[in-house]
PDB file of N, CA, C and O in Angstrom:
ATOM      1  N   UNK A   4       0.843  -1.179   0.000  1.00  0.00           N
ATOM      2  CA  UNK A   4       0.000   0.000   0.000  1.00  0.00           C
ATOM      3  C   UNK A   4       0.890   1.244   0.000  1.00  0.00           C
ATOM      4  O   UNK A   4       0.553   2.271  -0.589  1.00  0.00           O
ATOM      5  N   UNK A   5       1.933   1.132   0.616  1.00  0.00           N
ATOM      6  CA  UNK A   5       2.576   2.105   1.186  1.00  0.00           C
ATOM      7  C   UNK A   5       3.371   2.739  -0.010  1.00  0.00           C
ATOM      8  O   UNK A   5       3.664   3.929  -0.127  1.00  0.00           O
ATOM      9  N   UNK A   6       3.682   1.652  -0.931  1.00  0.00           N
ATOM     10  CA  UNK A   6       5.027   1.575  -2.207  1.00  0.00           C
ATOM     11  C   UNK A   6       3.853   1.988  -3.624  1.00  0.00           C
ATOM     12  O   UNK A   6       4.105   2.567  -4.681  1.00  0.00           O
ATOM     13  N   UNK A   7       3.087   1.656  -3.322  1.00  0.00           N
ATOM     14  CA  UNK A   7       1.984   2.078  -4.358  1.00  0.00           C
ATOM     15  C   UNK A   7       1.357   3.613  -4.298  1.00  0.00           C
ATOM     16  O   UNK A   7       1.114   4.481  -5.136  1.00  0.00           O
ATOM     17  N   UNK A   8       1.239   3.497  -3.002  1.00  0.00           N
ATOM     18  CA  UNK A   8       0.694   5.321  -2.729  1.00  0.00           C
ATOM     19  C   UNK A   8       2.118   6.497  -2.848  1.00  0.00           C
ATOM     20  O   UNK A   8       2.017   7.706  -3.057  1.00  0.00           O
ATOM     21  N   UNK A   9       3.013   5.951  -2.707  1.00  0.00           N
ATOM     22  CA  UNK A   9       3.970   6.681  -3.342  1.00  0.00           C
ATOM     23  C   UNK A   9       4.588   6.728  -4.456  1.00  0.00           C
ATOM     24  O   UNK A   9       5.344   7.606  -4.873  1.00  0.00           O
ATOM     25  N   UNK A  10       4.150   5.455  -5.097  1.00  0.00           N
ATOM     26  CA  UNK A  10       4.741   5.849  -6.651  1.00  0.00           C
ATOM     27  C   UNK A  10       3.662   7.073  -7.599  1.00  0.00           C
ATOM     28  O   UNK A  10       3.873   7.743  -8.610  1.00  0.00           O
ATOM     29  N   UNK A  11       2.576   6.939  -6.756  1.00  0.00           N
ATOM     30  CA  UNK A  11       1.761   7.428  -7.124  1.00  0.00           C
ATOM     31  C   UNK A  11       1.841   9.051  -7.185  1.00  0.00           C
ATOM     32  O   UNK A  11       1.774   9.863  -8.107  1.00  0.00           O
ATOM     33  N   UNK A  12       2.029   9.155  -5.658  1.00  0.00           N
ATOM     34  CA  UNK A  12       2.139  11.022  -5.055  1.00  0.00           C
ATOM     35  C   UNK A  12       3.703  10.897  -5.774  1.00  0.00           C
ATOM     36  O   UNK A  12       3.765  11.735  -6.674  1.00  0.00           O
ATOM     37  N   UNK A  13       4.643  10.323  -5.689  1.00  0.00           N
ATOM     38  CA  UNK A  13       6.240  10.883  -6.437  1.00  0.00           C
ATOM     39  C   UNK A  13       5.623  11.328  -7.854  1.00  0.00           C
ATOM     40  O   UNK A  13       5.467  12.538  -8.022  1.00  0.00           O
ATOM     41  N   UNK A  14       5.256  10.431  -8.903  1.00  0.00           N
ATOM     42  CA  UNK A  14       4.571  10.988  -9.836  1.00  0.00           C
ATOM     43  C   UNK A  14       4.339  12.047 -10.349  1.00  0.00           C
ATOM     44  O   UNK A  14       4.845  12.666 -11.285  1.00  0.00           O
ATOM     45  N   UNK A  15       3.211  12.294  -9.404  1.00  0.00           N
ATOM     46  CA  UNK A  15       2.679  13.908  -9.074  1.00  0.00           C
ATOM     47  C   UNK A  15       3.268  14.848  -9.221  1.00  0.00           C
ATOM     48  O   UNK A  15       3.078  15.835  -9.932  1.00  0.00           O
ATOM     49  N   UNK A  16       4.341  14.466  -8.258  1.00  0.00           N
ATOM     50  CA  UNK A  16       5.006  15.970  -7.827  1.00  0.00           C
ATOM     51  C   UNK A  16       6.287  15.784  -8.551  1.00  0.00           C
ATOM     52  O   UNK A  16       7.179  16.543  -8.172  1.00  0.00           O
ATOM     53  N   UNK A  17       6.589  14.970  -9.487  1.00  0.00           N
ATOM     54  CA  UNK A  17       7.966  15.106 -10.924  1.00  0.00           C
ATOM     55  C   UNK A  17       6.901  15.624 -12.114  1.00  0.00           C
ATOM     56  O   UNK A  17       7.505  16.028 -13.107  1.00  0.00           O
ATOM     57  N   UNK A  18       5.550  15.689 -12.210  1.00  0.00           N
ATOM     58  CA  UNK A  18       4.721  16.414 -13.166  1.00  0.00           C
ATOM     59  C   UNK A  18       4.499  17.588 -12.765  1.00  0.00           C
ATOM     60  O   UNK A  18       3.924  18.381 -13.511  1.00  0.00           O
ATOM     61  N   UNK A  19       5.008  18.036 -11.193  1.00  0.00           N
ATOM     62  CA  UNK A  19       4.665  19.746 -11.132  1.00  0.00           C
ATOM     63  C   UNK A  19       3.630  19.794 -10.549  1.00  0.00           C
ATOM     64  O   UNK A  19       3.304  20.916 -10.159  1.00  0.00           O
ATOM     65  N   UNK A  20       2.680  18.616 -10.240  1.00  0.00           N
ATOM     66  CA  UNK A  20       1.238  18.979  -9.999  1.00  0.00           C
ATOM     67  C   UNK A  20       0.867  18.949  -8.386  1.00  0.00           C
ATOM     68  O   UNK A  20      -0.145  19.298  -7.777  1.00  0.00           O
ATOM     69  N   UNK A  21       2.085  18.399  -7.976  1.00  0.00           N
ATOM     70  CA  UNK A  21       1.753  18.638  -6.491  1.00  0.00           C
ATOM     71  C   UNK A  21       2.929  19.454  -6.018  1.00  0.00           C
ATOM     72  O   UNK A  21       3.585  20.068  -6.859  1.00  0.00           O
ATOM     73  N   UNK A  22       3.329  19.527  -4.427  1.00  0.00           N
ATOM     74  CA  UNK A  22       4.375  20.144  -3.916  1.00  0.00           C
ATOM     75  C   UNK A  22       5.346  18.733  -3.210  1.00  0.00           C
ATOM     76  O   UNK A  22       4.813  17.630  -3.088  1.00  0.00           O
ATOM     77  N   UNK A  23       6.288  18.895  -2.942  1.00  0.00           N
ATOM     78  CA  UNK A  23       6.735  18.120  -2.022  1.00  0.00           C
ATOM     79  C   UNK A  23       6.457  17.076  -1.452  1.00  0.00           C
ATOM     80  O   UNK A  23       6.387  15.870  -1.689  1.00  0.00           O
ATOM     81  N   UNK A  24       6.208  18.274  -0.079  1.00  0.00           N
ATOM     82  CA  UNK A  24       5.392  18.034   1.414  1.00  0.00           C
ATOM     83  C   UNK A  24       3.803  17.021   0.956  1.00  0.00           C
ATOM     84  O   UNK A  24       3.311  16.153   1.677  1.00  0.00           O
ATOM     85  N   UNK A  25       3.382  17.369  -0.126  1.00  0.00           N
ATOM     86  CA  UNK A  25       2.109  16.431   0.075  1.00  0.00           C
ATOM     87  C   UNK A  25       2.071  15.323  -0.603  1.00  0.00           C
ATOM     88  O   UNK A  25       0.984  14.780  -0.800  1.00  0.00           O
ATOM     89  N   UNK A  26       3.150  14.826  -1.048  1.00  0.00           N
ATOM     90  CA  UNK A  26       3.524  13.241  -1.086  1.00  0.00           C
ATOM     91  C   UNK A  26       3.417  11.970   0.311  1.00  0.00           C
ATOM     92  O   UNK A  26       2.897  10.854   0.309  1.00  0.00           O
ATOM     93  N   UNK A  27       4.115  12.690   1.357  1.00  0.00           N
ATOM     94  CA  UNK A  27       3.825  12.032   2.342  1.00  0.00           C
ATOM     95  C   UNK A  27       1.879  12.313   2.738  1.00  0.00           C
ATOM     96  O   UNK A  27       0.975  11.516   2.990  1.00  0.00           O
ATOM     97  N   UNK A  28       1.904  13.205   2.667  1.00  0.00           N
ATOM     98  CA  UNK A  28       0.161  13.464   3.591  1.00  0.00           C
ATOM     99  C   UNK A  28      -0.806  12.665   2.439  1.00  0.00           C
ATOM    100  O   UNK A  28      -1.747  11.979   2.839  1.00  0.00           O
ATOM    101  N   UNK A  29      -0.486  12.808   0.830  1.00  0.00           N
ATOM    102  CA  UNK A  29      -0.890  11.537   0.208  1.00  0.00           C
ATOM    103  C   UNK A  29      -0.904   9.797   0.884  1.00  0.00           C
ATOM    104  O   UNK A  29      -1.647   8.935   1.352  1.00  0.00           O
ATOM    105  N   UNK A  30      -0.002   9.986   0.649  1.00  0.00           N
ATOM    106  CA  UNK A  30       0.780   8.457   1.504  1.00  0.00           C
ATOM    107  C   UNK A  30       0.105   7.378   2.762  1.00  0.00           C
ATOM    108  O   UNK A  30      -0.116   6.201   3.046  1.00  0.00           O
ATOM    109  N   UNK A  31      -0.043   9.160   3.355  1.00  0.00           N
ATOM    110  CA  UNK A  31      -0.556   8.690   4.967  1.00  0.00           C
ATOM    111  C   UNK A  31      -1.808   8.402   4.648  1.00  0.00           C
ATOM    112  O   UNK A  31      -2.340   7.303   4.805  1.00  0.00           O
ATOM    113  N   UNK A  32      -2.455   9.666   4.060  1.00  0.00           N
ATOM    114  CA  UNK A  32      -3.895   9.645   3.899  1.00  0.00           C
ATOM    115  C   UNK A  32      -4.320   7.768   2.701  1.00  0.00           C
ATOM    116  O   UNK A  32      -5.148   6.930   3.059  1.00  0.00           O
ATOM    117  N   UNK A  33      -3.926   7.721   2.103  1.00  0.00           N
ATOM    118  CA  UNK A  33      -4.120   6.117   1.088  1.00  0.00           C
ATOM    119  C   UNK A  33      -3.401   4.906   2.627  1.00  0.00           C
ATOM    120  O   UNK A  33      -3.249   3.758   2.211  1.00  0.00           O
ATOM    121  N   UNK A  34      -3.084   5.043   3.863  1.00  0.00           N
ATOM    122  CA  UNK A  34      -2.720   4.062   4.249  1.00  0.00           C
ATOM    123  C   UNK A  34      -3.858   3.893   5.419  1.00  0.00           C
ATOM    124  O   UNK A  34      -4.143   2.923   6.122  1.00  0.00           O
ATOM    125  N   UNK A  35      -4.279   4.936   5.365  1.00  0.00           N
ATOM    126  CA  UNK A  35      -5.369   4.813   6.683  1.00  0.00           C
ATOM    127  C   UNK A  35      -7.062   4.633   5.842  1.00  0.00           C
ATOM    128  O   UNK A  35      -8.114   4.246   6.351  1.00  0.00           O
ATOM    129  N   UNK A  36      -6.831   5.012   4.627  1.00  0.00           N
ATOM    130  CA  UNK A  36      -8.494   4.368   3.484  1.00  0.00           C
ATOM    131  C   UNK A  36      -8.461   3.205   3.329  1.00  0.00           C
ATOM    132  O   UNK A  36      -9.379   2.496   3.741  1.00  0.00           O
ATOM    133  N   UNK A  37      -7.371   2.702   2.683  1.00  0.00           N
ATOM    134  CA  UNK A  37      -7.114   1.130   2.250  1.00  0.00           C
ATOM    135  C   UNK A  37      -7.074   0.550   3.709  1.00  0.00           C
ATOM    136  O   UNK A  37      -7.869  -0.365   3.497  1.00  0.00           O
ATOM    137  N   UNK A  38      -6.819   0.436   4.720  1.00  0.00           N
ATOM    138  CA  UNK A  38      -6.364  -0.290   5.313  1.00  0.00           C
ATOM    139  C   UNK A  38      -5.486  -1.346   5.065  1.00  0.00           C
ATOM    140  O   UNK A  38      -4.849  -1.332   4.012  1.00  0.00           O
ATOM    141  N   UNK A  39      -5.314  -2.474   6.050  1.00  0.00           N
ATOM    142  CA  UNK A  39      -4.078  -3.439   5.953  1.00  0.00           C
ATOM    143  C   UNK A  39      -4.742  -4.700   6.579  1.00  0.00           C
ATOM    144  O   UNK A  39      -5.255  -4.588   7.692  1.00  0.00           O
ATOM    145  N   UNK A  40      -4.761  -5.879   5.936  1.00  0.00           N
ATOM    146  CA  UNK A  40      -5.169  -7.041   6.343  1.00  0.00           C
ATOM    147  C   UNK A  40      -3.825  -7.879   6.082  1.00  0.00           C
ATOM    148  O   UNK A  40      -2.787  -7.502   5.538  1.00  0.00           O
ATOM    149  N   UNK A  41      -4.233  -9.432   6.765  1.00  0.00           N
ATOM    150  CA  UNK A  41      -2.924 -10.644   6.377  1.00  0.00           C
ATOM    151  C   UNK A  41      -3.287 -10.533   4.717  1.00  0.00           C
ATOM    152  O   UNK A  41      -4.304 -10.310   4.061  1.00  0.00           O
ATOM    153  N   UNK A  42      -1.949 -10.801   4.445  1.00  0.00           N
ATOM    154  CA  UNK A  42      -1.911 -10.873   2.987  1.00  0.00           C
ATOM    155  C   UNK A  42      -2.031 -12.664   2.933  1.00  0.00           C
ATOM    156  O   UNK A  42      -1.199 -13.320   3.559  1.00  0.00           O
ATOM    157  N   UNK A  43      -3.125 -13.355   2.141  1.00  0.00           N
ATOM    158  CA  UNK A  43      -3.080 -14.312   2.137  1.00  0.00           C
ATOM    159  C   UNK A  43      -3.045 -14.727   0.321  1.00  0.00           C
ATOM    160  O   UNK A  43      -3.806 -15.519  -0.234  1.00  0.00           O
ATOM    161  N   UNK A  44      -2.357 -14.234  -0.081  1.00  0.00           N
ATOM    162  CA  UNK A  44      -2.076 -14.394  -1.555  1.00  0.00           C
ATOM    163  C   UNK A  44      -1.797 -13.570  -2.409  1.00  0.00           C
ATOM    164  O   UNK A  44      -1.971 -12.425  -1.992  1.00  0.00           O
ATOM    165  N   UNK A  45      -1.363 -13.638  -3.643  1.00  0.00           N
ATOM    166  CA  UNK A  45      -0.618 -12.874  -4.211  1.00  0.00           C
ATOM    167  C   UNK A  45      -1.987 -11.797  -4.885  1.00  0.00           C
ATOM    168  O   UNK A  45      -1.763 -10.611  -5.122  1.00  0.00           O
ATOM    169  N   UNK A  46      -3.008 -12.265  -5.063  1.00  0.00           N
ATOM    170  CA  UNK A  46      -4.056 -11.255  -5.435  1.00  0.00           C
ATOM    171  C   UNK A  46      -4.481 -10.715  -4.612  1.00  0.00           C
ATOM    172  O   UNK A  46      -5.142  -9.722  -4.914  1.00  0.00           O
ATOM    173  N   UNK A  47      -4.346 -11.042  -3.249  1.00  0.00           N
ATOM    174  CA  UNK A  47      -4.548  -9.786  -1.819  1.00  0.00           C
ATOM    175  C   UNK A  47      -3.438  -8.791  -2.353  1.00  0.00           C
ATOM    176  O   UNK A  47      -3.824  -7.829  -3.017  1.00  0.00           O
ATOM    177  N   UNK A  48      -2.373  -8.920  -2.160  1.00  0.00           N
ATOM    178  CA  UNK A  48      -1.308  -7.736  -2.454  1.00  0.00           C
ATOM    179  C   UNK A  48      -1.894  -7.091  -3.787  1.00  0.00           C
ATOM    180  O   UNK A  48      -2.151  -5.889  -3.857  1.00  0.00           O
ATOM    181  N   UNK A  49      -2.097  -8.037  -4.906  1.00  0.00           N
ATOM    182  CA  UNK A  49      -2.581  -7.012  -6.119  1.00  0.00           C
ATOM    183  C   UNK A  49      -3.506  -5.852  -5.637  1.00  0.00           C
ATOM    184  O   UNK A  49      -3.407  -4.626  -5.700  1.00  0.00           O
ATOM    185  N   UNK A  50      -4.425  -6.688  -5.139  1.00  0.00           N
ATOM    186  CA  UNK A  50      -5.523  -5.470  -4.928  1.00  0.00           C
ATOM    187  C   UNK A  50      -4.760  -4.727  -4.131  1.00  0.00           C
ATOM    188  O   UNK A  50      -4.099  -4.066  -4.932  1.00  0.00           O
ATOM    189  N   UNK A  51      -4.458  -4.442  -3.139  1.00  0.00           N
ATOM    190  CA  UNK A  51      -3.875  -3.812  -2.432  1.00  0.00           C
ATOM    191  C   UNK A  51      -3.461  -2.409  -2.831  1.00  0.00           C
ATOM    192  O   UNK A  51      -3.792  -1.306  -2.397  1.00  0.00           O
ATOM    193  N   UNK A  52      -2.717  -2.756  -3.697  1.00  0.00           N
ATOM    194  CA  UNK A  52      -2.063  -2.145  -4.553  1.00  0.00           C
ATOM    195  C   UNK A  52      -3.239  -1.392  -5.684  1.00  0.00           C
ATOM    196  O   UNK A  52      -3.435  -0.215  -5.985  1.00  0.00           O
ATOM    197  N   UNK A  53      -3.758  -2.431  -6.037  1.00  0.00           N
ATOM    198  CA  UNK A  53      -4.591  -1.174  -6.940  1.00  0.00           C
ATOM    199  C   UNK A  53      -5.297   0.204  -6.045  1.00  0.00           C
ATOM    200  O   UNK A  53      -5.116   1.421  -6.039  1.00  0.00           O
ATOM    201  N   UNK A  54      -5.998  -0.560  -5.476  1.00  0.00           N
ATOM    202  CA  UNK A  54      -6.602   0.110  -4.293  1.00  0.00           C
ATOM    203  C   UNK A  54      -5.849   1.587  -3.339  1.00  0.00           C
ATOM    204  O   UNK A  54      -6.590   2.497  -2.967  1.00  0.00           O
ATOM    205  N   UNK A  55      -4.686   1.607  -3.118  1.00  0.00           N
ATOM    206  CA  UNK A  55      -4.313   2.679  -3.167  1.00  0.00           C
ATOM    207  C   UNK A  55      -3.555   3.270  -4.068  1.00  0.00           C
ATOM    208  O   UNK A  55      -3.221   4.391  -3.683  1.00  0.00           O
ATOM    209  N   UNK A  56      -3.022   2.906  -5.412  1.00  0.00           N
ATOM    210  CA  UNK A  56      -2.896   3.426  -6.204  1.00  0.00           C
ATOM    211  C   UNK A  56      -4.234   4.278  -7.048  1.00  0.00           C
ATOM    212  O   UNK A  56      -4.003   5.298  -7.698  1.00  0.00           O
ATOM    213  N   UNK A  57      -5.550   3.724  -6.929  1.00  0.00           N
ATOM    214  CA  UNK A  57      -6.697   4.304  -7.387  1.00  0.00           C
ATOM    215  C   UNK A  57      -7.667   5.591  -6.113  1.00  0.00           C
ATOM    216  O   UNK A  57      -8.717   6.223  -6.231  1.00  0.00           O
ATOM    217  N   UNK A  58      -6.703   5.486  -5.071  1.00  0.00           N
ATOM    218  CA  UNK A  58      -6.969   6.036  -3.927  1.00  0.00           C
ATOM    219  C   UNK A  58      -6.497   7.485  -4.123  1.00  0.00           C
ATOM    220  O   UNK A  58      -7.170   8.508  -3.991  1.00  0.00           O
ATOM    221  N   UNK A  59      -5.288   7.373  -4.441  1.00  0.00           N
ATOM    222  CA  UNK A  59      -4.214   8.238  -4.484  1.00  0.00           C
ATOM    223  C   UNK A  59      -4.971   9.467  -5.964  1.00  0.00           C
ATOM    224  O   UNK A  59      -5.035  10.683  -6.147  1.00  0.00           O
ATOM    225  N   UNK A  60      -5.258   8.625  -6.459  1.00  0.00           N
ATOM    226  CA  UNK A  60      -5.071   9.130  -7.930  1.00  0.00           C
ATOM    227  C   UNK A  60      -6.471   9.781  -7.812  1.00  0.00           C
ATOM    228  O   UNK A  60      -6.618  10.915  -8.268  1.00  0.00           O
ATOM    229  N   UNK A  61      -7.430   9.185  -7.275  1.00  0.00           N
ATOM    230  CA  UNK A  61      -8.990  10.144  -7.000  1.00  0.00           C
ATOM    231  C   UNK A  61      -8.581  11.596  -6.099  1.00  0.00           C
ATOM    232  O   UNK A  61      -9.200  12.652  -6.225  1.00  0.00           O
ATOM    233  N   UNK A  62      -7.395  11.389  -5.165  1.00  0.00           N
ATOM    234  CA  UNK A  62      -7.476  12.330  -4.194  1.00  0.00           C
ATOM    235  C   UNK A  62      -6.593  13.508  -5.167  1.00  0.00           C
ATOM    236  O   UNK A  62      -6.948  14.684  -5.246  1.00  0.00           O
ATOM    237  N   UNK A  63      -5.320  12.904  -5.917  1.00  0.00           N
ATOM    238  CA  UNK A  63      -5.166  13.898  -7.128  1.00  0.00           C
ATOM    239  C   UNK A  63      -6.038  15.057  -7.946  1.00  0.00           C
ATOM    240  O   UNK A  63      -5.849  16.268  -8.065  1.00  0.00           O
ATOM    241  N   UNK A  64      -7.210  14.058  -8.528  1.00  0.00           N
ATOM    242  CA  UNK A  64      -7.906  14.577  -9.378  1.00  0.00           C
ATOM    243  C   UNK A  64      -8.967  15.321  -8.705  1.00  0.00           C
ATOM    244  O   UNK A  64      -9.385  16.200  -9.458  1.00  0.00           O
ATOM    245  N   UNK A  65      -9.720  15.305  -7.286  1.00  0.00           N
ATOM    246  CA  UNK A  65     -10.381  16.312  -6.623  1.00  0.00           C
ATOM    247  C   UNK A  65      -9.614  17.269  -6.112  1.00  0.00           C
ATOM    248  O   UNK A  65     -10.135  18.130  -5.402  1.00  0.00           O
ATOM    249  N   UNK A  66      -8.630  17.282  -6.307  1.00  0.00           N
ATOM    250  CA  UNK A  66      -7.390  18.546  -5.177  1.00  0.00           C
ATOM    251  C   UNK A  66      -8.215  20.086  -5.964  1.00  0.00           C
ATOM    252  O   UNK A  66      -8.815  20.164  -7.036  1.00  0.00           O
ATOM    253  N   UNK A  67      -8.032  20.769  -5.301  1.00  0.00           N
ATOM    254  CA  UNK A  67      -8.176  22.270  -5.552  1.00  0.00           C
ATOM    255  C   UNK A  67      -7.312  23.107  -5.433  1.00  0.00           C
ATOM    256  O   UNK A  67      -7.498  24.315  -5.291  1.00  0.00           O
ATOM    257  N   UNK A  68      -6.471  22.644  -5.471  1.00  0.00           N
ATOM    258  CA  UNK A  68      -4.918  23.320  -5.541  1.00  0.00           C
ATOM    259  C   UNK A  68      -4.395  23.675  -6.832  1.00  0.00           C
ATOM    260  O   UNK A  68      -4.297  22.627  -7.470  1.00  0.00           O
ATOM    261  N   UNK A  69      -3.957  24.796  -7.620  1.00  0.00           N
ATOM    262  CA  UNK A  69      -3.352  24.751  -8.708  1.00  0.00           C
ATOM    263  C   UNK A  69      -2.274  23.990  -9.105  1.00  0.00           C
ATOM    264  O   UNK A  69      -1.681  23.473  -8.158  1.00  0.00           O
ATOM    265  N   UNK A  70      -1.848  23.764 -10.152  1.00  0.00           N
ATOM    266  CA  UNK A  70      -0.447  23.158 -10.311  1.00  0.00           C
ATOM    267  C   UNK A  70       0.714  24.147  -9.934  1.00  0.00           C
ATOM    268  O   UNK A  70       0.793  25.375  -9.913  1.00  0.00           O
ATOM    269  N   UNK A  71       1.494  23.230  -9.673  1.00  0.00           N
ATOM    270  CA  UNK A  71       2.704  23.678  -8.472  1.00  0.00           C
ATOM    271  C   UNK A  71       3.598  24.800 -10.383  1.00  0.00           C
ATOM    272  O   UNK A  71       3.426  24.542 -11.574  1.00  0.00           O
ATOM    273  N   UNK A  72       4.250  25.670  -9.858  1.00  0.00           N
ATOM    274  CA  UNK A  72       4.649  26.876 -10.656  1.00  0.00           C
ATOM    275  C   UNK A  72       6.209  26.843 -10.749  1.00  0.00           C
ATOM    276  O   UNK A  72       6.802  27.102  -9.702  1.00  0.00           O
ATOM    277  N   UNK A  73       6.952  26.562 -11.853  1.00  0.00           N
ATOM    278  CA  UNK A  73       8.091  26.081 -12.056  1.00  0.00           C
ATOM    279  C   UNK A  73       9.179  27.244 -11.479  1.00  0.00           C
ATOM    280  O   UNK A  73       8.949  28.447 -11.597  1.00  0.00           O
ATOM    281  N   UNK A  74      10.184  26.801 -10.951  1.00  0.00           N
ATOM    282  CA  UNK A  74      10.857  27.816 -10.216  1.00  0.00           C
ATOM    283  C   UNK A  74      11.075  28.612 -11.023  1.00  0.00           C
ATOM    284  O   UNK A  74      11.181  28.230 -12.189  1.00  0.00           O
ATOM    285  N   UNK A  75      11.221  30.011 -10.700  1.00  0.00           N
ATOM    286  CA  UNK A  75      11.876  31.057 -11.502  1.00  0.00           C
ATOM    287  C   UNK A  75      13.280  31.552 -10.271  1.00  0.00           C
ATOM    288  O   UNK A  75      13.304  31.573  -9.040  1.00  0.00           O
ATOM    289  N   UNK A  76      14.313  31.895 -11.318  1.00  0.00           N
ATOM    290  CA  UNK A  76      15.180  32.679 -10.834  1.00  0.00           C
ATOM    291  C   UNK A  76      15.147  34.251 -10.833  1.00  0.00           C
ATOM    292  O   UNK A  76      14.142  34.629 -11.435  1.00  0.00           O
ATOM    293  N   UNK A  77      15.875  35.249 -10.380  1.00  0.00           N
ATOM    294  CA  UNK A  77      15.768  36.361 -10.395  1.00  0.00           C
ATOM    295  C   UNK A  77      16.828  36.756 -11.273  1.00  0.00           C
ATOM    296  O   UNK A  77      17.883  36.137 -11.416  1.00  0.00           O
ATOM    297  N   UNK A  78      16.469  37.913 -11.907  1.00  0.00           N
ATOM    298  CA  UNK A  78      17.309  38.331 -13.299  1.00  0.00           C
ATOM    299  C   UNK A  78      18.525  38.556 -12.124  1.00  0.00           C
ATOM    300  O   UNK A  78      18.504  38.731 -10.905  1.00  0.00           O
ATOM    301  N   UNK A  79      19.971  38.419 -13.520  1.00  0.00           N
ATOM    302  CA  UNK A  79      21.258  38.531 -12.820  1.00  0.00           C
ATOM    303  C   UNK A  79      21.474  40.194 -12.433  1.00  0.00           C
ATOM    304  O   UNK A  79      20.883  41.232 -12.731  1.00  0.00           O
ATOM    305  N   UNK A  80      22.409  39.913 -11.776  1.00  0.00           N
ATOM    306  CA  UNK A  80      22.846  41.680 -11.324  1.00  0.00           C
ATOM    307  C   UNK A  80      21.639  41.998 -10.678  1.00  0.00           C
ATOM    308  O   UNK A  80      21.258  43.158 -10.834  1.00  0.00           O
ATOM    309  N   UNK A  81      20.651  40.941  -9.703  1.00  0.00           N
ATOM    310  CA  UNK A  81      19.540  41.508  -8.542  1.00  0.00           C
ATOM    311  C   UNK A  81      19.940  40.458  -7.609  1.00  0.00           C
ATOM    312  O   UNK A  81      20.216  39.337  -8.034  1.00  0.00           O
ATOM    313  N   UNK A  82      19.996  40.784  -6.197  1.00  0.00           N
ATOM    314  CA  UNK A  82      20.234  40.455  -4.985  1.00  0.00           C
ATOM    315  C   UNK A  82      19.434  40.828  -3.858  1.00  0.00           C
ATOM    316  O   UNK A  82      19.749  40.458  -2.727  1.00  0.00           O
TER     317      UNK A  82
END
């Protein structure tokens, strides 16, 4: 869950569309929806995995946040 909700929020935020900091609060937030049971087979983990990867990606697409704004530098010869 954990490796899925972050490939997910890293994603994000190498497209600009999130910040940082809200990779983890992604993360946290997809580990406490999905929850965590015994994994008793390899299609428990699949789902798993989908499940907060499709977690992640809903909480993406409702955000109300603009996309994150590519750094600018300050013209040379300003300090």
């Amino acid at each position: 869950i954990f490796n899925a909700a972050n490939e997910v929020a890293v994603g994000a935020f190498l497209e600009r569309r999130i910040r940082f900091g809200r990779i983890t609060e992604l993360v946290s937030e997809a580990l406490a929806a999905v929850g965590s049971e015994p994994i008793s087979s390899l299609e428990a983990v699949m789902d798993a995995d989908r499940r907060a990867r499709a977690f992640v990606t809903r909480r993406l697409e409702s955000q109300d946040r603009p996309l994150v704004s590519p750094v600018t530098q300050a013209p040379s010869g300003t300090a």
